[in-house]
Amino acid sequence: MSSTNPPDRGTETAPGPDAPRRRPHWLLVAAAAVLCPAVVVAGWQAGHVITHDLGPGAPATQEPRPLSAAPPVEASDPAQAEEFVRSAALRVDAAQGFRVVFFVHGAGTDASVGLASLDPGSAERGHGRAVFDSGSEPRFDHTFTAVDGTRVVRHGADDGRCSMAAGPGDPEPSVIEEPSDADAYLCSRGFASAKLWEVLASSEDLRYEGEEYTDLVPLSDDPADGDSQGSERVPAHRYTGTFTALVGGYDPQGQENVLSPVEETGFDLWIDTDGLPRRFVHDDGAGTGETYDVHALS
């Protein structure tokens, strides 16, 4: 996948004066000072402490998902923020396929560790794509390319197996014999709805901001990818707040996936008029965060 620059958040209405305040988590400040440039992030910030201890305030990674179906979108009220976001998460979990384009961004960070500025003039940034197709095997593919060209590739099989490889070019994944929580998070279709469930589990200030348009980045601008198309402008309902995000990555020393919580990171979420999540952006107030754009959700 090519390194298409993510556009601005796409908001056409600015947050009100009482919008939630976004404070950088101490993990970002401490880790940025100690992590070496050799760290390769796999779709998430390298500026987080690499740890398996999620802490008492983090949402559980393996909580059973609700089995109830989402209500018809015409019977849903977007102003009921929690219920509308829950319905959107359920629709993603019931989908037969989707494609997610995502970017890692960070202000004032070292591009050599896979973080890039939101400055439109920045030519390189870490970017990736997650694809789920219920009719294929493996059913789920997750690929991240760091700014130095290193790729981390993960596959999620129909039987729950997770395969992973990291390196230059197109490394060949091998099966992880005893998957961890981080493996499950990054190797399964639940990746696409994970941030919505994390919002529902941890946000105390989720609120509805109104309806507006947002612009999504194209799936790819490289014809060789076979799914090149232009950017897409969609009408959507916008939600804001703060939450505890679970962020994953790859530890090259341990050669394993890792997962860490970041508390009180601010988010903007756009759910389209069909009740499907289309864009999710979160950052810590200092410019470090992620952008997810959801395409071809069926």
PDB file of C-alpha atoms in Angstrom:
ATOM      1  CA  MET A   1       0.000   0.000   0.000  1.00  0.00           C
ATOM      2  CA  SER A   2       1.317   3.457  -0.804  1.00  0.00           C
ATOM      3  CA  SER A   3       1.913   6.147   1.756  1.00  0.00           C
ATOM      4  CA  THR A   4      -1.020   8.394   0.908  1.00  0.00           C
ATOM      5  CA  ASN A   5      -1.071  11.437   3.111  1.00  0.00           C
ATOM      6  CA  PRO A   6      -4.120  11.507   5.365  1.00  0.00           C
ATOM      7  CA  PRO A   7      -6.253  14.583   4.812  1.00  0.00           C
ATOM      8  CA  ASP A   8      -7.384  16.836   7.588  1.00  0.00           C
ATOM      9  CA  ARG A   9      -9.927  15.298   9.920  1.00  0.00           C
ATOM     10  CA  GLY A  10     -12.701  16.442   7.630  1.00  0.00           C
ATOM     11  CA  THR A  11     -14.669  18.299  10.258  1.00  0.00           C
ATOM     12  CA  GLU A  12     -16.652  21.171   8.867  1.00  0.00           C
ATOM     13  CA  THR A  13     -17.866  22.235  12.287  1.00  0.00           C
ATOM     14  CA  ALA A  14     -15.388  23.026  15.031  1.00  0.00           C
ATOM     15  CA  PRO A  15     -15.780  21.591  18.554  1.00  0.00           C
ATOM     16  CA  GLY A  16     -17.557  23.868  20.988  1.00  0.00           C
ATOM     17  CA  PRO A  17     -15.777  25.738  23.770  1.00  0.00           C
ATOM     18  CA  ASP A  18     -16.698  22.996  26.234  1.00  0.00           C
ATOM     19  CA  ALA A  19     -15.169  20.229  24.130  1.00  0.00           C
ATOM     20  CA  PRO A  20     -13.207  17.670  26.177  1.00  0.00           C
ATOM     21  CA  ARG A  21      -9.671  18.666  27.031  1.00  0.00           C
ATOM     22  CA  ARG A  22      -7.038  16.346  25.618  1.00  0.00           C
ATOM     23  CA  ARG A  23      -4.098  15.650  27.862  1.00  0.00           C
ATOM     24  CA  PRO A  24      -1.002  13.648  26.875  1.00  0.00           C
ATOM     25  CA  HIS A  25      -0.665  10.454  28.849  1.00  0.00           C
ATOM     26  CA  TRP A  26       2.532  10.089  30.910  1.00  0.00           C
ATOM     27  CA  LEU A  27       3.384   6.947  28.935  1.00  0.00           C
ATOM     28  CA  LEU A  28       3.924   9.067  25.834  1.00  0.00           C
ATOM     29  CA  VAL A  29       6.263  11.500  27.554  1.00  0.00           C
ATOM     30  CA  ALA A  30       8.318   8.861  29.344  1.00  0.00           C
ATOM     31  CA  ALA A  31       8.576   6.369  26.524  1.00  0.00           C
ATOM     32  CA  ALA A  32       9.493   8.917  23.871  1.00  0.00           C
ATOM     33  CA  ALA A  33      12.642   9.663  25.817  1.00  0.00           C
ATOM     34  CA  VAL A  34      13.807   6.076  26.194  1.00  0.00           C
ATOM     35  CA  LEU A  35      12.709   4.052  23.164  1.00  0.00           C
ATOM     36  CA  CYS A  36      15.437   3.655  20.572  1.00  0.00           C
ATOM     37  CA  PRO A  37      14.938   4.218  16.818  1.00  0.00           C
ATOM     38  CA  ALA A  38      15.212   0.461  16.247  1.00  0.00           C
ATOM     39  CA  VAL A  39      11.644  -0.025  17.426  1.00  0.00           C
ATOM     40  CA  VAL A  40       9.334  -0.876  14.534  1.00  0.00           C
ATOM     41  CA  VAL A  41       5.710   0.030  15.162  1.00  0.00           C
ATOM     42  CA  ALA A  42       3.028  -2.083  13.563  1.00  0.00           C
ATOM     43  CA  GLY A  43       0.302   0.448  13.051  1.00  0.00           C
ATOM     44  CA  TRP A  44       0.642   2.210  16.390  1.00  0.00           C
ATOM     45  CA  GLN A  45       2.844   4.693  18.175  1.00  0.00           C
ATOM     46  CA  ALA A  46       6.379   3.692  19.090  1.00  0.00           C
ATOM     47  CA  GLY A  47       6.173   6.345  21.790  1.00  0.00           C
ATOM     48  CA  HIS A  48       4.469   3.993  24.231  1.00  0.00           C
ATOM     49  CA  VAL A  49       6.041   1.727  26.773  1.00  0.00           C
ATOM     50  CA  ILE A  50       6.137  -1.824  25.447  1.00  0.00           C
ATOM     51  CA  THR A  51       4.325  -3.866  28.044  1.00  0.00           C
ATOM     52  CA  HIS A  52       1.832  -6.663  28.531  1.00  0.00           C
ATOM     53  CA  ASP A  53       0.497  -5.145  31.760  1.00  0.00           C
ATOM     54  CA  LEU A  54      -2.663  -3.343  30.690  1.00  0.00           C
ATOM     55  CA  GLY A  55      -3.276  -1.856  34.140  1.00  0.00           C
ATOM     56  CA  PRO A  56      -6.494  -1.599  36.130  1.00  0.00           C
ATOM     57  CA  GLY A  57      -7.972   1.248  34.083  1.00  0.00           C
ATOM     58  CA  ALA A  58      -7.730  -0.405  30.672  1.00  0.00           C
ATOM     59  CA  PRO A  59     -10.682  -2.046  28.906  1.00  0.00           C
ATOM     60  CA  ALA A  60     -10.438  -5.846  28.794  1.00  0.00           C
ATOM     61  CA  THR A  61      -9.181  -7.157  25.473  1.00  0.00           C
ATOM     62  CA  GLN A  62     -11.111 -10.410  25.480  1.00  0.00           C
ATOM     63  CA  GLU A  63     -14.538  -9.382  26.751  1.00  0.00           C
ATOM     64  CA  PRO A  64     -17.309 -11.290  24.936  1.00  0.00           C
ATOM     65  CA  ARG A  65     -18.984  -9.139  22.314  1.00  0.00           C
ATOM     66  CA  PRO A  66     -22.768  -8.670  22.575  1.00  0.00           C
ATOM     67  CA  LEU A  67     -24.751 -11.186  20.522  1.00  0.00           C
ATOM     68  CA  SER A  68     -27.698  -8.890  19.849  1.00  0.00           C
ATOM     69  CA  ALA A  69     -28.137  -7.497  16.339  1.00  0.00           C
ATOM     70  CA  ALA A  70     -27.920  -3.782  15.680  1.00  0.00           C
ATOM     71  CA  PRO A  71     -31.302  -2.037  15.443  1.00  0.00           C
ATOM     72  CA  PRO A  72     -32.420  -0.712  12.036  1.00  0.00           C
ATOM     73  CA  VAL A  73     -30.678   2.583  11.365  1.00  0.00           C
ATOM     74  CA  GLU A  74     -34.019   4.309  10.717  1.00  0.00           C
ATOM     75  CA  ALA A  75     -35.089   3.345  14.228  1.00  0.00           C
ATOM     76  CA  SER A  76     -31.897   4.733  15.801  1.00  0.00           C
ATOM     77  CA  ASP A  77     -31.425   8.226  17.155  1.00  0.00           C
ATOM     78  CA  PRO A  78     -27.926   9.617  16.446  1.00  0.00           C
ATOM     79  CA  ALA A  79     -28.315  11.992  19.393  1.00  0.00           C
ATOM     80  CA  GLN A  80     -28.327   8.961  21.707  1.00  0.00           C
ATOM     81  CA  ALA A  81     -24.566   8.752  21.443  1.00  0.00           C
ATOM     82  CA  GLU A  82     -23.838   5.581  23.375  1.00  0.00           C
ATOM     83  CA  GLU A  83     -26.543   3.535  21.699  1.00  0.00           C
ATOM     84  CA  PHE A  84     -25.678   4.794  18.220  1.00  0.00           C
ATOM     85  CA  VAL A  85     -21.967   4.000  18.672  1.00  0.00           C
ATOM     86  CA  ARG A  86     -22.852   0.550  20.049  1.00  0.00           C
ATOM     87  CA  SER A  87     -25.050  -0.116  17.020  1.00  0.00           C
ATOM     88  CA  ALA A  88     -22.203   0.902  14.718  1.00  0.00           C
ATOM     89  CA  ALA A  89     -19.837  -1.500  16.479  1.00  0.00           C
ATOM     90  CA  LEU A  90     -22.357  -4.328  16.127  1.00  0.00           C
ATOM     91  CA  ARG A  91     -22.715  -3.624  12.407  1.00  0.00           C
ATOM     92  CA  VAL A  92     -18.959  -3.901  11.939  1.00  0.00           C
ATOM     93  CA  ASP A  93     -18.839  -7.171  13.888  1.00  0.00           C
ATOM     94  CA  ALA A  94     -21.602  -8.602  11.678  1.00  0.00           C
ATOM     95  CA  ALA A  95     -20.001  -7.481   8.392  1.00  0.00           C
ATOM     96  CA  GLN A  96     -18.934  -9.987   5.747  1.00  0.00           C
ATOM     97  CA  GLY A  97     -16.062  -7.796   4.654  1.00  0.00           C
ATOM     98  CA  PHE A  98     -14.271  -4.482   5.120  1.00  0.00           C
ATOM     99  CA  ARG A  99     -11.089  -2.578   4.351  1.00  0.00           C
ATOM    100  CA  VAL A 100      -9.493  -0.191   6.821  1.00  0.00           C
ATOM    101  CA  VAL A 101      -6.793   2.313   5.876  1.00  0.00           C
ATOM    102  CA  PHE A 102      -4.877   3.643   8.877  1.00  0.00           C
ATOM    103  CA  PHE A 103      -2.052   6.062   9.627  1.00  0.00           C
ATOM    104  CA  VAL A 104       0.220   6.717  12.573  1.00  0.00           C
ATOM    105  CA  HIS A 105       0.979  10.360  13.276  1.00  0.00           C
ATOM    106  CA  GLY A 106       2.989  12.178  15.902  1.00  0.00           C
ATOM    107  CA  ALA A 107       4.111  15.754  16.325  1.00  0.00           C
ATOM    108  CA  GLY A 108       7.726  16.337  17.256  1.00  0.00           C
ATOM    109  CA  THR A 109       8.695  12.674  17.014  1.00  0.00           C
ATOM    110  CA  ASP A 110      11.500  10.874  15.252  1.00  0.00           C
ATOM    111  CA  ALA A 111      10.374   9.632  11.840  1.00  0.00           C
ATOM    112  CA  SER A 112      12.906   6.809  12.106  1.00  0.00           C
ATOM    113  CA  VAL A 113      10.709   5.034  14.642  1.00  0.00           C
ATOM    114  CA  GLY A 114       7.673   5.072  12.388  1.00  0.00           C
ATOM    115  CA  LEU A 115       5.971   8.267  13.541  1.00  0.00           C
ATOM    116  CA  ALA A 116       5.313  11.150  11.185  1.00  0.00           C
ATOM    117  CA  SER A 117       4.057  14.698  11.477  1.00  0.00           C
ATOM    118  CA  LEU A 118       0.525  15.700  10.540  1.00  0.00           C
ATOM    119  CA  ASP A 119       2.138  18.537   8.585  1.00  0.00           C
ATOM    120  CA  PRO A 120       0.782  18.175   5.020  1.00  0.00           C
ATOM    121  CA  GLY A 121       4.337  18.763   3.793  1.00  0.00           C
ATOM    122  CA  SER A 122       5.575  15.581   5.423  1.00  0.00           C
ATOM    123  CA  ALA A 123       6.384  13.068   2.666  1.00  0.00           C
ATOM    124  CA  GLU A 124       6.592   9.931   4.780  1.00  0.00           C
ATOM    125  CA  ARG A 125       4.618   8.371   7.611  1.00  0.00           C
ATOM    126  CA  GLY A 126       3.761   4.948   8.948  1.00  0.00           C
ATOM    127  CA  HIS A 127       0.651   3.575   7.276  1.00  0.00           C
ATOM    128  CA  GLY A 128      -1.210   0.314   6.900  1.00  0.00           C
ATOM    129  CA  ARG A 129      -4.264  -1.550   5.773  1.00  0.00           C
ATOM    130  CA  ALA A 130      -6.497  -4.170   7.370  1.00  0.00           C
ATOM    131  CA  VAL A 131      -8.717  -6.334   5.151  1.00  0.00           C
ATOM    132  CA  PHE A 132     -11.408  -8.818   6.163  1.00  0.00           C
ATOM    133  CA  ASP A 133     -13.167 -11.115   3.684  1.00  0.00           C
ATOM    134  CA  SER A 134     -15.334 -13.892   5.079  1.00  0.00           C
ATOM    135  CA  GLY A 135     -14.983 -15.836   1.834  1.00  0.00           C
ATOM    136  CA  SER A 136     -11.189 -15.940   1.700  1.00  0.00           C
ATOM    137  CA  GLU A 137      -8.426 -17.715   3.608  1.00  0.00           C
ATOM    138  CA  PRO A 138      -6.817 -16.194   5.512  1.00  0.00           C
ATOM    139  CA  ARG A 139      -9.912 -14.211   6.318  1.00  0.00           C
ATOM    140  CA  PHE A 140      -8.057 -11.259   7.835  1.00  0.00           C
ATOM    141  CA  ASP A 141      -4.888  -9.454   6.718  1.00  0.00           C
ATOM    142  CA  HIS A 142      -3.181  -6.640   8.600  1.00  0.00           C
ATOM    143  CA  THR A 143      -0.139  -4.933   7.087  1.00  0.00           C
ATOM    144  CA  PHE A 144       1.824  -1.976   8.410  1.00  0.00           C
ATOM    145  CA  THR A 145       4.725  -0.238   6.667  1.00  0.00           C
ATOM    146  CA  ALA A 146       7.059   1.949   8.728  1.00  0.00           C
ATOM    147  CA  VAL A 147       8.722   4.979   7.186  1.00  0.00           C
ATOM    148  CA  ASP A 148      11.986   3.073   6.808  1.00  0.00           C
ATOM    149  CA  GLY A 149      10.273   0.477   4.617  1.00  0.00           C
ATOM    150  CA  THR A 150      10.039  -2.259   7.212  1.00  0.00           C
ATOM    151  CA  ARG A 151       6.767  -4.179   6.982  1.00  0.00           C
ATOM    152  CA  VAL A 152       4.888  -6.085   9.657  1.00  0.00           C
ATOM    153  CA  VAL A 153       2.385  -8.555   8.196  1.00  0.00           C
ATOM    154  CA  ARG A 154      -0.265 -10.436  10.147  1.00  0.00           C
ATOM    155  CA  HIS A 155      -2.864 -12.979   9.021  1.00  0.00           C
ATOM    156  CA  GLY A 156      -5.902 -14.196  10.933  1.00  0.00           C
ATOM    157  CA  ALA A 157      -7.190 -17.609   9.857  1.00  0.00           C
ATOM    158  CA  ASP A 158     -10.724 -18.999  10.026  1.00  0.00           C
ATOM    159  CA  ASP A 159      -9.752 -21.303  12.902  1.00  0.00           C
ATOM    160  CA  GLY A 160      -8.401 -18.427  14.999  1.00  0.00           C
ATOM    161  CA  ARG A 161      -4.740 -18.967  14.210  1.00  0.00           C
ATOM    162  CA  CYS A 162      -2.504 -15.906  13.949  1.00  0.00           C
ATOM    163  CA  SER A 163       0.504 -15.681  11.633  1.00  0.00           C
ATOM    164  CA  MET A 164       3.062 -12.883  11.616  1.00  0.00           C
ATOM    165  CA  ALA A 165       6.291 -11.769   9.967  1.00  0.00           C
ATOM    166  CA  ALA A 166       8.382  -8.592  10.059  1.00  0.00           C
ATOM    167  CA  GLY A 167      11.139  -7.401   7.774  1.00  0.00           C
ATOM    168  CA  PRO A 168      11.908  -5.630   4.499  1.00  0.00           C
ATOM    169  CA  GLY A 169       9.996  -6.417   1.324  1.00  0.00           C
ATOM    170  CA  ASP A 170       7.224  -8.998   1.701  1.00  0.00           C
ATOM    171  CA  PRO A 171       8.124 -11.254   4.636  1.00  0.00           C
ATOM    172  CA  GLU A 172       6.399 -14.650   4.809  1.00  0.00           C
ATOM    173  CA  PRO A 173       4.280 -15.004   7.982  1.00  0.00           C
ATOM    174  CA  SER A 174       4.610 -18.025  10.268  1.00  0.00           C
ATOM    175  CA  VAL A 175       2.022 -19.331  12.750  1.00  0.00           C
ATOM    176  CA  ILE A 176       2.159 -18.079  16.346  1.00  0.00           C
ATOM    177  CA  GLU A 177       1.784 -21.228  18.432  1.00  0.00           C
ATOM    178  CA  GLU A 178       0.470 -19.601  21.642  1.00  0.00           C
ATOM    179  CA  PRO A 179      -1.276 -16.325  20.716  1.00  0.00           C
ATOM    180  CA  SER A 180      -1.285 -13.538  23.306  1.00  0.00           C
ATOM    181  CA  ASP A 181      -3.945 -10.878  23.847  1.00  0.00           C
ATOM    182  CA  ALA A 182      -1.915  -8.593  21.593  1.00  0.00           C
ATOM    183  CA  ASP A 183      -1.855 -11.262  18.862  1.00  0.00           C
ATOM    184  CA  ALA A 184      -5.616 -11.706  19.087  1.00  0.00           C
ATOM    185  CA  TYR A 185      -6.150  -7.942  18.929  1.00  0.00           C
ATOM    186  CA  LEU A 186      -4.000  -7.475  15.820  1.00  0.00           C
ATOM    187  CA  CYS A 187      -4.807 -10.720  13.986  1.00  0.00           C
ATOM    188  CA  SER A 188      -8.598 -10.760  14.049  1.00  0.00           C
ATOM    189  CA  ARG A 189     -11.498  -9.012  12.351  1.00  0.00           C
ATOM    190  CA  GLY A 190     -12.304  -7.404  15.712  1.00  0.00           C
ATOM    191  CA  PHE A 191      -9.546  -4.893  14.905  1.00  0.00           C
ATOM    192  CA  ALA A 192     -12.066  -2.843  12.896  1.00  0.00           C
ATOM    193  CA  SER A 193     -14.499  -2.334  15.784  1.00  0.00           C
ATOM    194  CA  ALA A 194     -12.020  -2.407  18.678  1.00  0.00           C
ATOM    195  CA  LYS A 195     -11.777   1.363  19.131  1.00  0.00           C
ATOM    196  CA  LEU A 196     -15.575   1.694  19.243  1.00  0.00           C
ATOM    197  CA  TRP A 197     -15.827  -0.901  22.020  1.00  0.00           C
ATOM    198  CA  GLU A 198     -12.974   0.817  23.859  1.00  0.00           C
ATOM    199  CA  VAL A 199     -14.888   4.104  23.674  1.00  0.00           C
ATOM    200  CA  LEU A 200     -17.994   2.408  25.058  1.00  0.00           C
ATOM    201  CA  ALA A 201     -15.974   0.745  27.834  1.00  0.00           C
ATOM    202  CA  SER A 202     -13.978   3.760  29.000  1.00  0.00           C
ATOM    203  CA  SER A 203     -15.313   7.115  27.765  1.00  0.00           C
ATOM    204  CA  GLU A 204     -17.195   9.233  30.300  1.00  0.00           C
ATOM    205  CA  ASP A 205     -17.705  12.216  28.007  1.00  0.00           C
ATOM    206  CA  LEU A 206     -18.913  10.714  24.730  1.00  0.00           C
ATOM    207  CA  ARG A 207     -21.184  13.220  23.048  1.00  0.00           C
ATOM    208  CA  TYR A 208     -22.929  13.914  19.751  1.00  0.00           C
ATOM    209  CA  GLU A 209     -21.699  16.985  17.835  1.00  0.00           C
ATOM    210  CA  GLY A 210     -24.095  16.983  14.876  1.00  0.00           C
ATOM    211  CA  GLU A 211     -24.087  16.037  11.204  1.00  0.00           C
ATOM    212  CA  GLU A 212     -21.366  17.093   8.774  1.00  0.00           C
ATOM    213  CA  TYR A 213     -19.229  15.818   5.896  1.00  0.00           C
ATOM    214  CA  THR A 214     -15.913  14.054   6.289  1.00  0.00           C
ATOM    215  CA  ASP A 215     -13.343  13.124   3.642  1.00  0.00           C
ATOM    216  CA  LEU A 216     -11.830   9.644   3.680  1.00  0.00           C
ATOM    217  CA  VAL A 217      -8.430   8.808   2.258  1.00  0.00           C
ATOM    218  CA  PRO A 218      -8.554   6.538  -0.801  1.00  0.00           C
ATOM    219  CA  LEU A 219      -7.962   2.835  -0.371  1.00  0.00           C
ATOM    220  CA  SER A 220      -4.777   3.218  -2.379  1.00  0.00           C
ATOM    221  CA  ASP A 221      -3.210   5.516  -4.936  1.00  0.00           C
ATOM    222  CA  ASP A 222      -1.105   2.670  -6.347  1.00  0.00           C
ATOM    223  CA  PRO A 223      -2.794   0.959  -9.347  1.00  0.00           C
ATOM    224  CA  ALA A 224      -0.722  -2.159  -8.604  1.00  0.00           C
ATOM    225  CA  ASP A 225      -2.825  -2.662  -5.473  1.00  0.00           C
ATOM    226  CA  GLY A 226      -5.882  -3.293  -7.640  1.00  0.00           C
ATOM    227  CA  ASP A 227      -8.220  -1.105  -5.604  1.00  0.00           C
ATOM    228  CA  SER A 228      -7.176   2.415  -6.455  1.00  0.00           C
ATOM    229  CA  GLN A 229      -9.858   5.065  -6.193  1.00  0.00           C
ATOM    230  CA  GLY A 230     -10.224   8.697  -5.283  1.00  0.00           C
ATOM    231  CA  SER A 231     -11.010  10.103  -1.892  1.00  0.00           C
ATOM    232  CA  GLU A 232     -14.580   9.795  -0.692  1.00  0.00           C
ATOM    233  CA  ARG A 233     -16.717  12.511   0.914  1.00  0.00           C
ATOM    234  CA  VAL A 234     -19.514  11.161   3.072  1.00  0.00           C
ATOM    235  CA  PRO A 235     -22.232  12.753   5.229  1.00  0.00           C
ATOM    236  CA  ALA A 236     -21.857  11.516   8.776  1.00  0.00           C
ATOM    237  CA  HIS A 237     -22.730  12.031  12.423  1.00  0.00           C
ATOM    238  CA  ARG A 238     -19.762  13.217  14.477  1.00  0.00           C
ATOM    239  CA  TYR A 239     -18.967  12.190  18.051  1.00  0.00           C
ATOM    240  CA  THR A 240     -16.202  13.384  20.369  1.00  0.00           C
ATOM    241  CA  GLY A 241     -14.805  12.604  23.787  1.00  0.00           C
ATOM    242  CA  THR A 242     -11.861  11.050  25.577  1.00  0.00           C
ATOM    243  CA  PHE A 243     -11.198   7.383  26.245  1.00  0.00           C
ATOM    244  CA  THR A 244      -8.584   4.771  27.102  1.00  0.00           C
ATOM    245  CA  ALA A 245      -7.163   3.467  23.841  1.00  0.00           C
ATOM    246  CA  LEU A 246      -5.462   0.111  23.543  1.00  0.00           C
ATOM    247  CA  VAL A 247      -2.558   0.537  21.144  1.00  0.00           C
ATOM    248  CA  GLY A 248      -0.552  -2.286  19.684  1.00  0.00           C
ATOM    249  CA  GLY A 249       2.814  -2.677  18.099  1.00  0.00           C
ATOM    250  CA  TYR A 250       5.722  -4.979  17.404  1.00  0.00           C
ATOM    251  CA  ASP A 251       8.713  -5.460  19.714  1.00  0.00           C
ATOM    252  CA  PRO A 252      11.689  -6.415  17.490  1.00  0.00           C
ATOM    253  CA  GLN A 253      13.777  -7.582  20.425  1.00  0.00           C
ATOM    254  CA  GLY A 254      11.165 -10.022  21.664  1.00  0.00           C
ATOM    255  CA  GLN A 255       9.864 -10.533  18.112  1.00  0.00           C
ATOM    256  CA  GLU A 256       6.307 -10.328  19.400  1.00  0.00           C
ATOM    257  CA  ASN A 257       3.161  -8.233  19.246  1.00  0.00           C
ATOM    258  CA  VAL A 258       2.549  -5.949  22.211  1.00  0.00           C
ATOM    259  CA  LEU A 259      -0.412  -3.983  23.562  1.00  0.00           C
ATOM    260  CA  SER A 260      -0.569  -0.968  25.897  1.00  0.00           C
ATOM    261  CA  PRO A 261      -3.264   1.417  27.180  1.00  0.00           C
ATOM    262  CA  VAL A 262      -3.183   5.186  26.706  1.00  0.00           C
ATOM    263  CA  GLU A 263      -5.579   7.008  28.988  1.00  0.00           C
ATOM    264  CA  GLU A 264      -7.505  10.216  28.293  1.00  0.00           C
ATOM    265  CA  THR A 265      -6.711  10.411  24.601  1.00  0.00           C
ATOM    266  CA  GLY A 266      -9.177  12.567  22.695  1.00  0.00           C
ATOM    267  CA  PHE A 267     -11.155  11.168  19.775  1.00  0.00           C
ATOM    268  CA  ASP A 268     -13.390  12.181  16.887  1.00  0.00           C
ATOM    269  CA  LEU A 269     -15.668   9.552  15.352  1.00  0.00           C
ATOM    270  CA  TRP A 270     -17.787   9.802  12.208  1.00  0.00           C
ATOM    271  CA  ILE A 271     -20.663   7.359  11.649  1.00  0.00           C
ATOM    272  CA  ASP A 272     -22.423   7.660   8.304  1.00  0.00           C
ATOM    273  CA  THR A 273     -26.150   7.923   7.699  1.00  0.00           C
ATOM    274  CA  ASP A 274     -26.331   4.134   7.225  1.00  0.00           C
ATOM    275  CA  GLY A 275     -25.077   3.689  10.784  1.00  0.00           C
ATOM    276  CA  LEU A 276     -21.600   2.512   9.712  1.00  0.00           C
ATOM    277  CA  PRO A 277     -18.391   3.915  11.239  1.00  0.00           C
ATOM    278  CA  ARG A 278     -16.286   5.579   8.546  1.00  0.00           C
ATOM    279  CA  ARG A 279     -13.545   7.559  10.299  1.00  0.00           C
ATOM    280  CA  PHE A 280     -11.939   7.465  13.737  1.00  0.00           C
ATOM    281  CA  VAL A 281      -9.155   9.826  14.802  1.00  0.00           C
ATOM    282  CA  HIS A 282      -7.546   9.963  18.217  1.00  0.00           C
ATOM    283  CA  ASP A 283      -4.620  11.934  19.593  1.00  0.00           C
ATOM    284  CA  ASP A 284      -3.136  12.789  22.950  1.00  0.00           C
ATOM    285  CA  GLY A 285      -3.271  16.565  22.582  1.00  0.00           C
ATOM    286  CA  ALA A 286       0.368  16.764  21.489  1.00  0.00           C
ATOM    287  CA  GLY A 287      -0.292  15.453  17.970  1.00  0.00           C
ATOM    288  CA  THR A 288       0.454  11.783  18.558  1.00  0.00           C
ATOM    289  CA  GLY A 289      -2.266   9.365  17.564  1.00  0.00           C
ATOM    290  CA  GLU A 290      -3.912   7.411  14.757  1.00  0.00           C
ATOM    291  CA  THR A 291      -6.379   7.821  11.906  1.00  0.00           C
ATOM    292  CA  TYR A 292      -8.640   4.976  10.729  1.00  0.00           C
ATOM    293  CA  ASP A 293     -10.787   5.163   7.600  1.00  0.00           C
ATOM    294  CA  VAL A 294     -13.255   2.341   6.908  1.00  0.00           C
ATOM    295  CA  HIS A 295     -14.144   1.369   3.318  1.00  0.00           C
ATOM    296  CA  ALA A 296     -16.137  -1.369   1.584  1.00  0.00           C
ATOM    297  CA  LEU A 297     -17.971  -2.456   4.706  1.00  0.00           C
ATOM    298  CA  SER A 298     -20.625  -4.976   3.678  1.00  0.00           C
TER     299      SER A 298
END
